[in-house]
CSV table of C-alpha atoms in Angstrom, one decimal:
chain,number,residue,atom,x,y,z
A,538,MET,CA,30.2,-28.3,29.9
A,539,ALA,CA,29.8,-28.7,26.1
A,540,GLU,CA,26.3,-28.1,26.0
A,541,ALA,CA,27.4,-24.4,27.8
A,542,THR,CA,30.2,-24.0,25.3
A,543,ALA,CA,27.8,-25.0,22.7
A,544,ALA,CA,25.1,-22.5,24.0
A,545,GLY,CA,27.9,-19.6,23.6
A,546,LEU,CA,29.1,-19.7,27.3
A,547,GLN,CA,33.0,-18.9,28.0
A,548,SER,CA,33.2,-18.9,31.7
A,549,ALA,CA,31.1,-19.1,35.2
A,550,TRP,CA,31.2,-18.2,39.1
A,551,ALA,CA,29.7,-19.4,41.4
A,552,LEU,CA,29.0,-17.0,44.9
A,553,PRO,CA,27.6,-18.7,47.9
A,554,LEU,CA,24.3,-17.5,49.5
A,555,ARG,CA,25.1,-17.4,53.0
A,556,LEU,CA,23.3,-17.3,56.0
A,557,ARG,CA,25.3,-17.0,58.9
A,558,ASP,CA,27.6,-20.0,58.9
A,559,THR,CA,25.8,-21.7,56.9
A,560,THR,CA,25.6,-21.7,52.5
A,561,ILE,CA,22.1,-22.1,51.7
A,562,GLY,CA,22.6,-22.1,48.2
A,563,SER,CA,24.5,-20.2,45.6
A,564,LEU,CA,24.6,-17.3,43.0
A,565,ASN,CA,25.8,-18.5,39.5
A,566,LEU,CA,27.3,-16.2,37.0
A,567,LEU,CA,27.4,-17.2,33.2
A,568,ARG,CA,29.1,-15.1,30.8
A,569,ALA,CA,29.8,-15.1,26.6
A,570,ALA,CA,33.2,-13.9,27.4
A,571,PRO,CA,36.1,-15.6,29.1
A,572,GLY,CA,38.4,-14.2,31.7
A,573,ILE,CA,38.0,-13.1,35.1
A,574,LEU,CA,35.4,-10.9,36.7
A,575,THR,CA,36.9,-7.5,37.8
A,576,ASP,CA,36.4,-6.0,41.0
A,577,ASP,CA,33.6,-4.0,40.3
A,578,ASP,CA,31.7,-7.2,39.0
A,579,LEU,CA,32.6,-8.7,42.2
A,580,VAL,CA,31.1,-6.2,44.0
A,581,ALA,CA,28.0,-6.4,41.9
A,582,ALA,CA,27.7,-9.9,42.3
A,583,GLN,CA,28.2,-9.9,45.8
A,584,ALA,CA,25.2,-7.5,46.3
A,585,LEU,CA,23.1,-9.9,44.3
A,586,ALA,CA,24.1,-12.8,46.3
A,587,ASP,CA,23.3,-10.8,49.2
A,588,VAL,CA,19.9,-9.8,48.1
A,589,ALA,CA,19.1,-13.3,47.3
A,590,THR,CA,20.3,-14.7,50.4
A,591,ASN,CA,17.7,-12.1,52.1
A,592,GLY,CA,14.6,-12.8,49.8
A,593,LEU,CA,15.2,-17.0,50.6
A,594,ARG,CA,15.6,-16.0,54.3
A,595,GLN,CA,12.5,-13.9,54.4
A,596,GLN,CA,10.3,-16.7,52.4
A,597,ARG,CA,11.7,-19.4,55.0
A,598,ALA,CA,10.2,-16.9,57.8
A,599,ALA,CA,6.8,-16.4,55.7
A,600,GLU,CA,6.7,-20.2,55.4
A,601,ASP,CA,7.5,-20.8,59.5
A,602,ALA,CA,5.2,-18.5,60.4
A,603,ARG,CA,2.4,-19.9,58.0
A,604,PHE,CA,3.5,-23.2,59.1
A,605,LEU,CA,2.9,-22.1,63.1
A,606,SER,CA,-0.2,-19.6,62.1
A,607,ASP,CA,-2.0,-23.4,60.8
A,608,GLN,CA,-1.0,-25.4,63.8
A,609,LEU,CA,-2.6,-22.7,66.4
A,610,GLN,CA,-5.4,-23.2,64.1
A,611,THR,CA,-5.4,-26.5,64.3
A,612,ALA,CA,-5.2,-26.1,67.9
A,613,LEU,CA,-7.5,-23.9,68.7
A,614,ASP,CA,-10.5,-25.8,66.5
A,615,SER,CA,-9.8,-29.2,67.9
A,616,ARG,CA,-10.1,-27.3,71.7
A,617,VAL,CA,-13.2,-25.9,70.3
A,618,ALA,CA,-14.6,-29.1,69.1
A,619,ILE,CA,-13.3,-30.5,72.7
A,620,GLU,CA,-15.4,-27.8,74.2
A,621,GLN,CA,-18.8,-28.6,72.5
A,622,ALA,CA,-18.6,-32.4,72.8
A,623,LYS,CA,-18.0,-32.2,76.5
A,624,GLY,CA,-20.9,-29.6,76.7
A,625,VAL,CA,-23.4,-32.1,74.4
A,626,LEU,CA,-22.5,-35.0,76.5
A,627,ALA,CA,-22.7,-33.3,79.8
A,628,GLU,CA,-26.2,-31.6,78.7
A,629,ARG,CA,-27.2,-35.1,77.3
A,630,ALA,CA,-25.8,-37.5,79.9
A,631,ASN,CA,-25.8,-34.9,82.8
A,632,LEU,CA,-22.1,-35.7,83.2
A,633,SER,CA,-19.6,-33.0,84.6
A,634,MET,CA,-17.3,-31.3,82.2
A,635,GLY,CA,-14.1,-33.7,82.9
A,636,ASP,CA,-16.2,-37.3,83.0
A,637,GLY,CA,-17.6,-36.3,79.1
A,638,PHE,CA,-14.1,-35.8,78.2
A,639,ASP,CA,-13.1,-39.1,79.8
A,640,ALA,CA,-16.0,-40.4,78.4
A,641,LEU,CA,-15.0,-39.3,75.0
A,642,ARG,CA,-11.3,-40.4,75.4
A,643,GLU,CA,-12.5,-44.1,76.7
A,644,TYR,CA,-14.7,-44.5,73.9
A,645,ALA,CA,-12.4,-43.0,71.3
A,646,ARG,CA,-9.8,-45.4,72.5
A,647,ASN,CA,-12.2,-48.8,72.7
A,648,SER,CA,-13.4,-48.2,69.5
A,649,ASN,CA,-9.4,-47.6,67.7
A,650,LEU,CA,-10.6,-43.6,66.7
A,651,ARG,CA,-9.0,-40.8,66.6
A,652,LEU,CA,-10.2,-38.2,69.8
A,653,THR,CA,-10.5,-35.4,67.3
A,654,ASP,CA,-13.0,-37.2,65.3
A,655,VAL,CA,-15.0,-38.6,68.1
A,656,GLU,CA,-14.8,-35.1,69.4
A,657,ARG,CA,-16.2,-33.3,66.2
A,658,THR,CA,-18.8,-35.5,65.2
A,659,VAL,CA,-20.5,-35.4,69.1
A,660,ALA,CA,-19.8,-31.5,68.6
A,661,ASN,CA,-21.8,-32.3,65.7
A,662,ARG,CA,-24.6,-33.7,67.5
A,663,ASP,CA,-24.4,-36.9,65.7
A,664,VAL,CA,-26.9,-38.3,68.2
A,665,GLU,CA,-26.1,-42.3,67.6
A,666,LEU,CA,-22.6,-41.3,69.1
A,667,VAL,CA,-23.8,-39.6,71.8
A,668,ASP,CA,-25.7,-42.3,73.0
A,669,ARG,CA,-23.1,-44.9,72.2
A,670,ILE,CA,-20.9,-42.5,74.4
A,671,ILE,CA,-23.2,-42.6,77.3
A,672,ALA,CA,-24.1,-45.8,77.2
A,673,ASN,CA,-20.4,-46.4,77.7
A,674,THR,CA,-20.3,-44.4,80.5
A,675,ASP,CA,-22.9,-46.7,82.2
């Protein structure tokens, strides 16, 4: 309070930023003159608070959309790597696609590795790893 007064501020108000029934922040108004807000000031301040609320809502929606897009891209990339790895094993070891996936999963478990790491390495045609997985299927 002393710092605000030293800076020349004489009055302060806070208007809630509400999204439905939830307060997501506040718009703080600081003024160099003492006294209350006029009705016109309050209407203008509430309009600013509403604009700020909409801006925050849109920013959150954009972040949510980006997050979902990133999740979907990761899932798609993983699916592509799975299919490529299964294809490599099917071709090299004459396995069915289902058996190729089972071999990948079993190797990852037995080696304490993440399945996605094993799939990507096999999809990149790491011959040494492919041979170890094939040897595991015998």
